[in-house]
Tab-separated table of C-alpha atoms and ligand atoms in Angstrom:
chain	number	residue	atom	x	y	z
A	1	UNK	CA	-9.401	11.897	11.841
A	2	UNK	CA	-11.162	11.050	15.204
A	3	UNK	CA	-10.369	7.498	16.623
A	4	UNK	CA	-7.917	6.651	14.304
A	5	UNK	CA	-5.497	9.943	14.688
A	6	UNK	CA	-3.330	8.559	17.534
A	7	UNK	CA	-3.199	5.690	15.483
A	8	UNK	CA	-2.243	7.402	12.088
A	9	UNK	CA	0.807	9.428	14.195
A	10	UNK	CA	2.029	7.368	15.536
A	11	UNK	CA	2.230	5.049	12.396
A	12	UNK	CA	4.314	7.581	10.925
A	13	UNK	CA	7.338	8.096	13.627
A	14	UNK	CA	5.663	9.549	16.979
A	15	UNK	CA	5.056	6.727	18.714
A	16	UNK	CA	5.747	6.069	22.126
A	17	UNK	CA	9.360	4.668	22.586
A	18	UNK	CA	8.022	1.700	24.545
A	19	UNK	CA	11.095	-0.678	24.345
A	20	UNK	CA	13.912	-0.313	21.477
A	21	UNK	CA	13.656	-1.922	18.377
A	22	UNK	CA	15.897	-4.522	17.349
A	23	UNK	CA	16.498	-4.967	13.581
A	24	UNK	CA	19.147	-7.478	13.809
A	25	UNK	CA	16.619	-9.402	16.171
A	26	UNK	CA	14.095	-9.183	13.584
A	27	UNK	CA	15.671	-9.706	10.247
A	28	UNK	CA	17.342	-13.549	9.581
A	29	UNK	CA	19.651	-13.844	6.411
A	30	UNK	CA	17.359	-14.767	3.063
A	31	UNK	CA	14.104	-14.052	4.708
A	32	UNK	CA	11.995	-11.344	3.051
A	33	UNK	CA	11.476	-8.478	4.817
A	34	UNK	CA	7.420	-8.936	5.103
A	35	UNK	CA	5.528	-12.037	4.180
A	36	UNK	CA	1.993	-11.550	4.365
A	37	UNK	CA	0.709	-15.102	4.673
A	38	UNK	CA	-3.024	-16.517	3.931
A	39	UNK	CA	-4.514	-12.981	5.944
A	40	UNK	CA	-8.043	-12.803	5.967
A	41	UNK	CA	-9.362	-9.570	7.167
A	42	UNK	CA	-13.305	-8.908	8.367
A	43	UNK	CA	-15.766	-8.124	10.798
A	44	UNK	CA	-17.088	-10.667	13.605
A	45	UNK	CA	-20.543	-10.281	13.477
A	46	UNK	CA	-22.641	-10.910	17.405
A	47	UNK	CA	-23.315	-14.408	17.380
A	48	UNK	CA	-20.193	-15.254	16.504
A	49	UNK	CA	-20.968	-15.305	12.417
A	50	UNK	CA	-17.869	-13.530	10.197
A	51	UNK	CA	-18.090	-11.061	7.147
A	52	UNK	CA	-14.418	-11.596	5.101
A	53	UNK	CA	-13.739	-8.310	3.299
A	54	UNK	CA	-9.746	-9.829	2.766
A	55	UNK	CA	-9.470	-13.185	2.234
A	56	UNK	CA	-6.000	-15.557	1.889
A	57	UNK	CA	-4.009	-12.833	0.849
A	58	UNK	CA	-0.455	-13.786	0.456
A	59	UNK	CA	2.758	-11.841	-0.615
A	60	UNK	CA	6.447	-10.965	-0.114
A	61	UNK	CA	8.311	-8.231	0.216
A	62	UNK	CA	12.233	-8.213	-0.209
A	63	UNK	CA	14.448	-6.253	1.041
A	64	UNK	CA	14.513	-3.148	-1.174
A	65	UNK	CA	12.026	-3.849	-3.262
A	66	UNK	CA	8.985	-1.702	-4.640
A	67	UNK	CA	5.487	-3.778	-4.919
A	68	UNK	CA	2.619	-1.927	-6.209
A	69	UNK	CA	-1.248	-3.162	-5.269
A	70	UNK	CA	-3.784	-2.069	-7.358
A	71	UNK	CA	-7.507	-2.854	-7.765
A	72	UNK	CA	-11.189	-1.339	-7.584
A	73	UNK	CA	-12.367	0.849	-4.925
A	74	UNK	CA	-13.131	-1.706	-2.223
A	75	UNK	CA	-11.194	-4.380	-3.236
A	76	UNK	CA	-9.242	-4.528	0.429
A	77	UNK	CA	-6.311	-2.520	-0.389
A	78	UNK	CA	-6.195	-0.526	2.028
A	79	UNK	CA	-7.510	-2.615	4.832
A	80	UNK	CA	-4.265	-5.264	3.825
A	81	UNK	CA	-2.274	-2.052	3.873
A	82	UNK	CA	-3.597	-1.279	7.374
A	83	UNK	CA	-3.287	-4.713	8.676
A	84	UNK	CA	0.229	-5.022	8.189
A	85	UNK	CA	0.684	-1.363	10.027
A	86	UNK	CA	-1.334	-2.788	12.896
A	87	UNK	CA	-4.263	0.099	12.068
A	88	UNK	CA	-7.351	-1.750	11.135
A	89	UNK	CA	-10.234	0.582	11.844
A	90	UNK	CA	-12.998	-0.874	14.326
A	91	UNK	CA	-14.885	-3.426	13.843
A	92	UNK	CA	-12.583	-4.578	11.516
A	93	UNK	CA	-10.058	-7.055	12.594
A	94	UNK	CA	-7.611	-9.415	11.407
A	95	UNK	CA	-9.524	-13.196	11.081
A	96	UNK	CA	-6.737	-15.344	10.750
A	97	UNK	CA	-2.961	-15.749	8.626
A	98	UNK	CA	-0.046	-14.134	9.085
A	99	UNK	CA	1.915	-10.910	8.935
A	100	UNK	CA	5.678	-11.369	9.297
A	101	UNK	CA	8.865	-8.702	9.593
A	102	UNK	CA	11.788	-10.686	8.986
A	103	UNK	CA	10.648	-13.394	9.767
A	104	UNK	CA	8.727	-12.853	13.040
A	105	UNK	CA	5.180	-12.879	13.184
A	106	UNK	CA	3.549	-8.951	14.113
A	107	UNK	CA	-0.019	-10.588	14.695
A	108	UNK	CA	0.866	-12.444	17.880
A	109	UNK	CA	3.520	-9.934	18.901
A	110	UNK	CA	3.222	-8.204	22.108
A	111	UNK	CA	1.074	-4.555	21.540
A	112	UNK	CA	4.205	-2.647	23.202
A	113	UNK	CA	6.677	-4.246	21.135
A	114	UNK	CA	4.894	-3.970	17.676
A	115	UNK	CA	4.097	-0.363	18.309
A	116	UNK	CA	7.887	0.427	18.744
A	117	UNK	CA	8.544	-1.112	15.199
A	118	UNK	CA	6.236	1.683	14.287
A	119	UNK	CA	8.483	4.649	12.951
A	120	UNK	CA	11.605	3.026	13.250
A	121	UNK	CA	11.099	0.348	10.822
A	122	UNK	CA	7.537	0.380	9.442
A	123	UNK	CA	6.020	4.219	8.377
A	124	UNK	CA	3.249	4.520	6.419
A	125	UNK	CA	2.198	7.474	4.345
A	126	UNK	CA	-1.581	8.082	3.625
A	127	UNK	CA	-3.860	9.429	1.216
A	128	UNK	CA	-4.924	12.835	2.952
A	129	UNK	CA	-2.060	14.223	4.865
A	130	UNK	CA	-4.321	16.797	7.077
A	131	UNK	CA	-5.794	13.447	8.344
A	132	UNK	CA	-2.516	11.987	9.742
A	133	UNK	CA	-1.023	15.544	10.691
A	134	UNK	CA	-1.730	17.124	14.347
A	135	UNK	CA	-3.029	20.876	13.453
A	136	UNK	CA	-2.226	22.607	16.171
A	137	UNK	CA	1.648	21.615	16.070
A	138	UNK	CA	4.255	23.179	13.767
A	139	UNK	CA	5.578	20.898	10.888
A	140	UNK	CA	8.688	20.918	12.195
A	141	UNK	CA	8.373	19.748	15.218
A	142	UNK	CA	6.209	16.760	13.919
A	143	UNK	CA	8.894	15.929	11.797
A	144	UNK	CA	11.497	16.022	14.907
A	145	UNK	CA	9.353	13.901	17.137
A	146	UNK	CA	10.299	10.626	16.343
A	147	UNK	CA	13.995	11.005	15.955
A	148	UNK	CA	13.561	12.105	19.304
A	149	UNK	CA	11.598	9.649	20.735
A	150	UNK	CA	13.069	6.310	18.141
A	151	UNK	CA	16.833	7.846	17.833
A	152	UNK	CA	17.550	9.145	20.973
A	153	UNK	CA	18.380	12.731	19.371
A	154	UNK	CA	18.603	15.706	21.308
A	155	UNK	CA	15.920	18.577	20.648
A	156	UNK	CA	18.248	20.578	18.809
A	157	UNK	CA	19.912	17.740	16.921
A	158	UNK	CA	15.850	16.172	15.914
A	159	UNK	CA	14.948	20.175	14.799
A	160	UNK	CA	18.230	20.256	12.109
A	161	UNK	CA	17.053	16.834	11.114
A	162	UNK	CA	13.576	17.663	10.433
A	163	UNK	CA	14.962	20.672	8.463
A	164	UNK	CA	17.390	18.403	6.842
A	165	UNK	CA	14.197	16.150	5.782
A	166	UNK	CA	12.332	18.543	4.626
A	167	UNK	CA	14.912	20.099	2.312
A	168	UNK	CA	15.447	16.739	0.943
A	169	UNK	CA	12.044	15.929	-0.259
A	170	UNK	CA	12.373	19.860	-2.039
A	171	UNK	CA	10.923	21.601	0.317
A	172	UNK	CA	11.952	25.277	-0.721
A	173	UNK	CA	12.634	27.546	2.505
A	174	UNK	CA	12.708	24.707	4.893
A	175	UNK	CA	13.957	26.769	8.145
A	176	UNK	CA	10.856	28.994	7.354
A	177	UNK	CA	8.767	26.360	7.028
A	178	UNK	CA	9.329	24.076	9.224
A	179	UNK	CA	7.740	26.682	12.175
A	180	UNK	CA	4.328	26.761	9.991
A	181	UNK	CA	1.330	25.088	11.282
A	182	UNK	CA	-0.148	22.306	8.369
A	183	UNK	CA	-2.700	24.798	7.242
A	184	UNK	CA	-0.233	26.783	6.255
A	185	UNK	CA	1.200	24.781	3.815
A	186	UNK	CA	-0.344	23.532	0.290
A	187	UNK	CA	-1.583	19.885	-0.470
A	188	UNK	CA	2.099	19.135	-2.213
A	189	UNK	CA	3.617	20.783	0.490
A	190	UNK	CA	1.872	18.815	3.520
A	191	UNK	CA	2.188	15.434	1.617
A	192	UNK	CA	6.173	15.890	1.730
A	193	UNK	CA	5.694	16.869	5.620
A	194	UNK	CA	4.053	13.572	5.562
A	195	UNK	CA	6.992	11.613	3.694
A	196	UNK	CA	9.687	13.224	6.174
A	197	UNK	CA	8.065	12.603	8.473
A	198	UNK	CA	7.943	9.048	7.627
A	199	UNK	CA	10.920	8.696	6.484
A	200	UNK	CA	12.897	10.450	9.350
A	201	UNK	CA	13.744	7.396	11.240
A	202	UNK	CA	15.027	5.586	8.535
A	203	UNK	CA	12.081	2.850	8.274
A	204	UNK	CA	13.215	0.020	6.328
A	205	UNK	CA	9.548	-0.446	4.615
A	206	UNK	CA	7.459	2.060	3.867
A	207	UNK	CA	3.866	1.653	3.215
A	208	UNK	CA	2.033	4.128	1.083
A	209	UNK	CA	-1.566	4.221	0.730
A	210	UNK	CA	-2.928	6.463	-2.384
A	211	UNK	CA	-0.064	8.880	-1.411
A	212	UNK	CA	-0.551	11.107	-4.757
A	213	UNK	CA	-4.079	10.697	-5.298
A	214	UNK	CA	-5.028	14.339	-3.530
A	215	UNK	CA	-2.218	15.894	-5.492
A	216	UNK	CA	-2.180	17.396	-9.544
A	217	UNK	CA	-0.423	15.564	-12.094
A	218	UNK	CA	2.730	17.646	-11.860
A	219	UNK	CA	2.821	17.575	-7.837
A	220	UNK	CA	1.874	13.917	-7.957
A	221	UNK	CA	4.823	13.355	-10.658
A	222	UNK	CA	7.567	14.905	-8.197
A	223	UNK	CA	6.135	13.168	-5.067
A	224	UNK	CA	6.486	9.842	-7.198
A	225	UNK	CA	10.328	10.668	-8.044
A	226	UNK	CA	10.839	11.730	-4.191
A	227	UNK	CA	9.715	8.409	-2.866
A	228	UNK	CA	11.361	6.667	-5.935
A	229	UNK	CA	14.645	8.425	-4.723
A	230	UNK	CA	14.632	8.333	-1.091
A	231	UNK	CA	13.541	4.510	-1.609
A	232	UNK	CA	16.459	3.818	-3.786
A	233	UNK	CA	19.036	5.956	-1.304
A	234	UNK	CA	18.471	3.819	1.742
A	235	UNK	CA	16.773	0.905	0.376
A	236	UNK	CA	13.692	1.035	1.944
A	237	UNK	CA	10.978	-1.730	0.875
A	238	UNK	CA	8.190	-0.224	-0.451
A	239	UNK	CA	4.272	-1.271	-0.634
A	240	UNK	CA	2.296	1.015	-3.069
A	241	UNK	CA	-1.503	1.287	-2.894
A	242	UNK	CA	-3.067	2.851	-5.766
A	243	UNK	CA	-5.849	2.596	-8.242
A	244	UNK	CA	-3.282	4.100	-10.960
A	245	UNK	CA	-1.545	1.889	-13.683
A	246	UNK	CA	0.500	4.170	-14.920
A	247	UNK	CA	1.436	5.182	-11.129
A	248	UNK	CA	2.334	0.979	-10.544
A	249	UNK	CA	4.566	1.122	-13.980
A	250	UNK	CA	6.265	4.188	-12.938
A	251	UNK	CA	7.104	3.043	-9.283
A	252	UNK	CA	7.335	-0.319	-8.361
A	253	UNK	CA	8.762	-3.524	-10.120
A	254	UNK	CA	6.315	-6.076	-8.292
A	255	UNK	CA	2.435	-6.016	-8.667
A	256	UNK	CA	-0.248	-7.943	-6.988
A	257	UNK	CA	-3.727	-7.046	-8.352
A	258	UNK	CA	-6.687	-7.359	-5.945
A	259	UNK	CA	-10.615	-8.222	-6.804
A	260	UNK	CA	-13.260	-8.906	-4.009
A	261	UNK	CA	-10.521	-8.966	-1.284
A	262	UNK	CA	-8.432	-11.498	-2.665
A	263	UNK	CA	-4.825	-11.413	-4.902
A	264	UNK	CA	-6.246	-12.455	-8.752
A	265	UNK	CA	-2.945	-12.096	-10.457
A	266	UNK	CA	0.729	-11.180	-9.349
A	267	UNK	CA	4.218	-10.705	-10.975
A	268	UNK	CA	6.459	-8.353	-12.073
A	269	UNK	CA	4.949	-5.363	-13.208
A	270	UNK	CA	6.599	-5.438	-16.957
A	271	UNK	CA	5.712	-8.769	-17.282
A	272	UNK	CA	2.011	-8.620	-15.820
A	273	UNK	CA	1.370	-5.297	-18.452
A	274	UNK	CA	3.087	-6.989	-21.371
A	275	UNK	CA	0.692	-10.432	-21.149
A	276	UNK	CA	-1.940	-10.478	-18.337
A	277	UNK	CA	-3.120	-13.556	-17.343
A	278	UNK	CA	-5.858	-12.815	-15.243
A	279	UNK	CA	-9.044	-11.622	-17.307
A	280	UNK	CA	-9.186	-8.479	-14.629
A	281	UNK	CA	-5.980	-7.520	-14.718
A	282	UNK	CA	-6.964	-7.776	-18.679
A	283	UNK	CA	-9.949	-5.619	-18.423
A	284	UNK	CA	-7.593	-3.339	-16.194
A	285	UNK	CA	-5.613	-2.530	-18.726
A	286	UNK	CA	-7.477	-2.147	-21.329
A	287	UNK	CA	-9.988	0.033	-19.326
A	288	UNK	CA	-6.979	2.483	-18.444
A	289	UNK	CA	-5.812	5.326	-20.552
A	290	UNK	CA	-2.200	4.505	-22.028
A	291	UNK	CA	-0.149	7.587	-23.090
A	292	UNK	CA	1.869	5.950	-25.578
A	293	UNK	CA	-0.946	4.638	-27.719
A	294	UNK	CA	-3.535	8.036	-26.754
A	295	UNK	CA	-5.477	6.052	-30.171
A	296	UNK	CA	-6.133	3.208	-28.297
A	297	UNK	CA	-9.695	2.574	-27.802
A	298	UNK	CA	-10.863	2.179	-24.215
A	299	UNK	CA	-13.096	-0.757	-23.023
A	300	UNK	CA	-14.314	-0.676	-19.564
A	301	UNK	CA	-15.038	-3.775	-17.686
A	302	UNK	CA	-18.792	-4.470	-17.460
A	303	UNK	CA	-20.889	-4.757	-14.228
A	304	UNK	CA	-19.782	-3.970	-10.886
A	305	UNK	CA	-17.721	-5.910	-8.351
A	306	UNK	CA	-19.606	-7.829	-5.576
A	307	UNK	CA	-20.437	-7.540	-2.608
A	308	UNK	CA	-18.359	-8.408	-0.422
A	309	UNK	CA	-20.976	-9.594	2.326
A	310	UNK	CA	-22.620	-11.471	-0.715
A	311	UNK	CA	-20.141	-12.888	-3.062
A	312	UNK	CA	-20.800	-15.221	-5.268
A	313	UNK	CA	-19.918	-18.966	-5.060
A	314	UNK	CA	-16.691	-19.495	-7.802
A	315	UNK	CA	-14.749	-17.100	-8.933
A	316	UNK	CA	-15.814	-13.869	-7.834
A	317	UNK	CA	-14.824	-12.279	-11.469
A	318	UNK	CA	-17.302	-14.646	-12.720
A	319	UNK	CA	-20.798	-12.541	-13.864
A	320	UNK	CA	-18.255	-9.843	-15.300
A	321	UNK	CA	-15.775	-12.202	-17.121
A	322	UNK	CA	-15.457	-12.709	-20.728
A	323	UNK	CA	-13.577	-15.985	-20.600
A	324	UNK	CA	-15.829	-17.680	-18.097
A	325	UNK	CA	-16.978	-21.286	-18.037
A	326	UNK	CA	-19.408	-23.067	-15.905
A	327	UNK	CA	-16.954	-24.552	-13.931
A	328	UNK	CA	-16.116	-20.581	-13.085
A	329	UNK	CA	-19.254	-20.149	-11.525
A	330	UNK	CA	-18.652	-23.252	-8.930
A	331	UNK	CA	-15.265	-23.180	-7.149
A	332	UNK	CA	-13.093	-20.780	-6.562
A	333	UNK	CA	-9.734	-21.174	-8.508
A	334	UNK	CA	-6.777	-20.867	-6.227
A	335	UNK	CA	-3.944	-18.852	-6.626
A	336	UNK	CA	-1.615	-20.537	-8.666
A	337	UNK	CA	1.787	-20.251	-10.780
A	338	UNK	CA	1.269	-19.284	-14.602
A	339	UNK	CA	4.383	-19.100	-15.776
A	340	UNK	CA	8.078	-17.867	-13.105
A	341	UNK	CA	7.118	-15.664	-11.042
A	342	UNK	CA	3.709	-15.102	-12.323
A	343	UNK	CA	0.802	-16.062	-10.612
A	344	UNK	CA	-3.196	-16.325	-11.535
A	345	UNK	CA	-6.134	-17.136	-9.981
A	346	UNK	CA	-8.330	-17.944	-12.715
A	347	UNK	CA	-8.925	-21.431	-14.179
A	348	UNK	CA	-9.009	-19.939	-18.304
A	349	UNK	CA	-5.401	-18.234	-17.988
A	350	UNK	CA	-4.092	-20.600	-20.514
A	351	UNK	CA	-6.570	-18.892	-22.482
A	352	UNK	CA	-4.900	-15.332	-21.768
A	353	UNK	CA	-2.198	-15.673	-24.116
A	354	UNK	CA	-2.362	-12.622	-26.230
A	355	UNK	CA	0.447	-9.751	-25.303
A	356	UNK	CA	-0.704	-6.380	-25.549
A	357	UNK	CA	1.254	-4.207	-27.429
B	1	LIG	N1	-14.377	0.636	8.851
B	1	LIG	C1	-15.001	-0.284	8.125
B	1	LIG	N2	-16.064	-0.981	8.614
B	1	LIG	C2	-16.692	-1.924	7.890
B	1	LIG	N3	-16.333	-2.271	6.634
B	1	LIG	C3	-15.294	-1.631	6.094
B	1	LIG	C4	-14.568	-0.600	6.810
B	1	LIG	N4	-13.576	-0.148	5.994
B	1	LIG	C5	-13.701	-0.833	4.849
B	1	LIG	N5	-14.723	-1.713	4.910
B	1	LIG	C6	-15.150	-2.636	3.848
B	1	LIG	O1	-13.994	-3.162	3.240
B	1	LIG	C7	-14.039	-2.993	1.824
B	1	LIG	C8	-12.624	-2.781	1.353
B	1	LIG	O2	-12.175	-1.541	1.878
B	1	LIG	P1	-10.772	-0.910	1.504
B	1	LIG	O3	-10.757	0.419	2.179
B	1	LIG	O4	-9.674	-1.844	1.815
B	1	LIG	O5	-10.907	-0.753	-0.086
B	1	LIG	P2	-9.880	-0.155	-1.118
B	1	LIG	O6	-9.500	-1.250	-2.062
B	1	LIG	O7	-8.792	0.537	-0.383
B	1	LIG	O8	-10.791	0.886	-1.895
B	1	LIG	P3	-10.471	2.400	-2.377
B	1	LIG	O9	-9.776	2.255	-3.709
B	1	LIG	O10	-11.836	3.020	-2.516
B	1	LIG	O11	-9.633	3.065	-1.322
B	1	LIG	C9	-14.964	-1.806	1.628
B	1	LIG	O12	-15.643	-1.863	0.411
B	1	LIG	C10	-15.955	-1.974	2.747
B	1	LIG	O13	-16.956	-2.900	2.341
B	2	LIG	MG1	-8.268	2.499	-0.117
């Protein structure tokens, strides 16, 4: 990765140790550990116009819990994902909301102080792990760096770490292996480098973006389990980017679905499979292949999403939507509560009230 590779490392413990940071500063009793608040994410065009890729996105994270976000390719998960690590890629930049860590705001923090969260607190795991890994360093020593630099740990004590790490996301031979170079190592392999390494300061959430998509099903099943595991053993907060159903229902217990760069539907995950009440989230669904019913016919949503430079006015679901009305096509329905802690943004959700299977 070119420009972003500082970035990316540094994202995942490596960072400079610019001043300590301060959990018990950060967190305040019965605050949730991130609250992303009305973000809108875009590009500031010369002349001062705006393009909003993300817009009004809002969700919480508690402590220890496991939210997945899933959509179409280029519905803004990633760039919310990146936003909240502080790694938008140029030109795009946050517009306006709010991205708080217990409680305190990381958009108007100062650059030093944010950065040192990075590691310590936040990690985030990506896609493509040759992308986020340096090439010419061995594994193990990328592993040891931030203990080192976040922990205070002496070079010997951050090695037995690392090895320690990398044992406990199953890496067989770890001693061995952690002197090997990235290229070395397989796709499953290097994507476990990438959770110790994130991991290895004990972040308290963890942001993973597509982290099994690269992998095969039986690689991507045991990465799943690992982050499942290590999540559950220290509990870590997760955020979970995929484009994978089946991933969401195996990993996380809170789901916010994206279309057109903004949050259609959220809820808990059971709940939001059992009766969506979004027709997206609907079409979703039933688009995706479901493993207990392999009969089950599949019906894939019609049309394309929009652009996001040139979205239509209403709901932007609106010229694919089987449920929509004219008053669809005119304002945009807000984000509201369907039912406890379910939300929809779609005006006909009273009209979603069929449970699948
Ligand atoms: N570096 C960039 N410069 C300009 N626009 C961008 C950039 N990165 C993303 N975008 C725009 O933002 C939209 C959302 O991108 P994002 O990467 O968040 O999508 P996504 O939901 O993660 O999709 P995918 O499932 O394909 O990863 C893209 O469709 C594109 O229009
Ligand atoms: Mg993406």
């Amino acid at each position: 990765m070119s420009q972003g590779s500082s970035d990316v490392i540094s994202s995942t413990g490596i960072a400079p140790a610019d001043e300590p940071a301060s959990t018990a500063e950060l967190s305040r009793g019965g605050v949730p550990l991130l609250s992303v608040q009305d973000l809108s994410i875009g590009v500031r065009l010369p002349g001062g116009r705006t393009v909003s890729i993300v817009e009004g996105v809002s969700f919480d994270v508690d402590p220890g819990q496991r939210m997945g976000i899933v959509g179409e390719s280029g519905s803004g998960k990633s760039l919310t994902l990146r936003a909240v690590a502080g790694l938008l890629p140029k030109p795009v930049e946050v517009l306006s909301g709010r991205v708080e860590y217990g409680g305190t705001d990381l958009l108007t923090m100062p650059a030093k102080r944010r950065r040192a969260l990075m590691g310590p607190e936040i990690a985030m795991i990506f896609q493509e792990p040759m992308s986020a890994l340096n090439p010419v360093m061995r594994v193990g020593d990328q592993i040891a760096e931030g203990p080192r630099r976040h922990l205070g740990l002496s070079a010997k004590e951050a090695g037995e770490l690392a090895v320690s790490m990398m044992a406990r996301t199953g890496i067989p031979d770890p001693v061995r292996r952690a002197r090997a170079y990235p290229h070395e190592l397989s796709g499953g392999l290097r994507q476990r480098i990438m959770i110790a390494m994130a991991v290895s300061c004990g972040p308290r959430l963890l942001l993973c973006d597509e982290p099994t998509t690269a992998l095969d099903v039986t690689v991507q099943l045991q990465v799943l389990r690992l982050l499942e595991r290590l999540c559950a053993d220290t509990g870590t907060s997760l955020v979970f980017v995929t484009h994978d159903l089946a991933v969401v229902n195996q990993t996380c217990s809170e789901l916010a679905v994206m279309y057109a760069g903004n949050i259609v539907e959220s809820g808990r995950v059971k709940e939001v499979f059992r009766q969506p009440r979004h027709p997206y989230t609907r079409g979703l669904l039933e688009s995706a292949p479901d493993f207990d019913r392999p009969d089950r016919e599949l019906v894939p949503i019609p049309g394309f999403p929009p652009n996001v430079a040139d979205r239509p006015s209403g709901c932007p679901f609106a010229p694919r939507c089987g449920y929509v009305r004219d008053h669809c096509r005119q304002s945009m329905p807000p984000l509201a509560e369907v039912a406890p802690g379910r939300q929809a943004a779609c005006f006909e959700s009273s009209r979603l009230t069929e449970v699948l299977a």
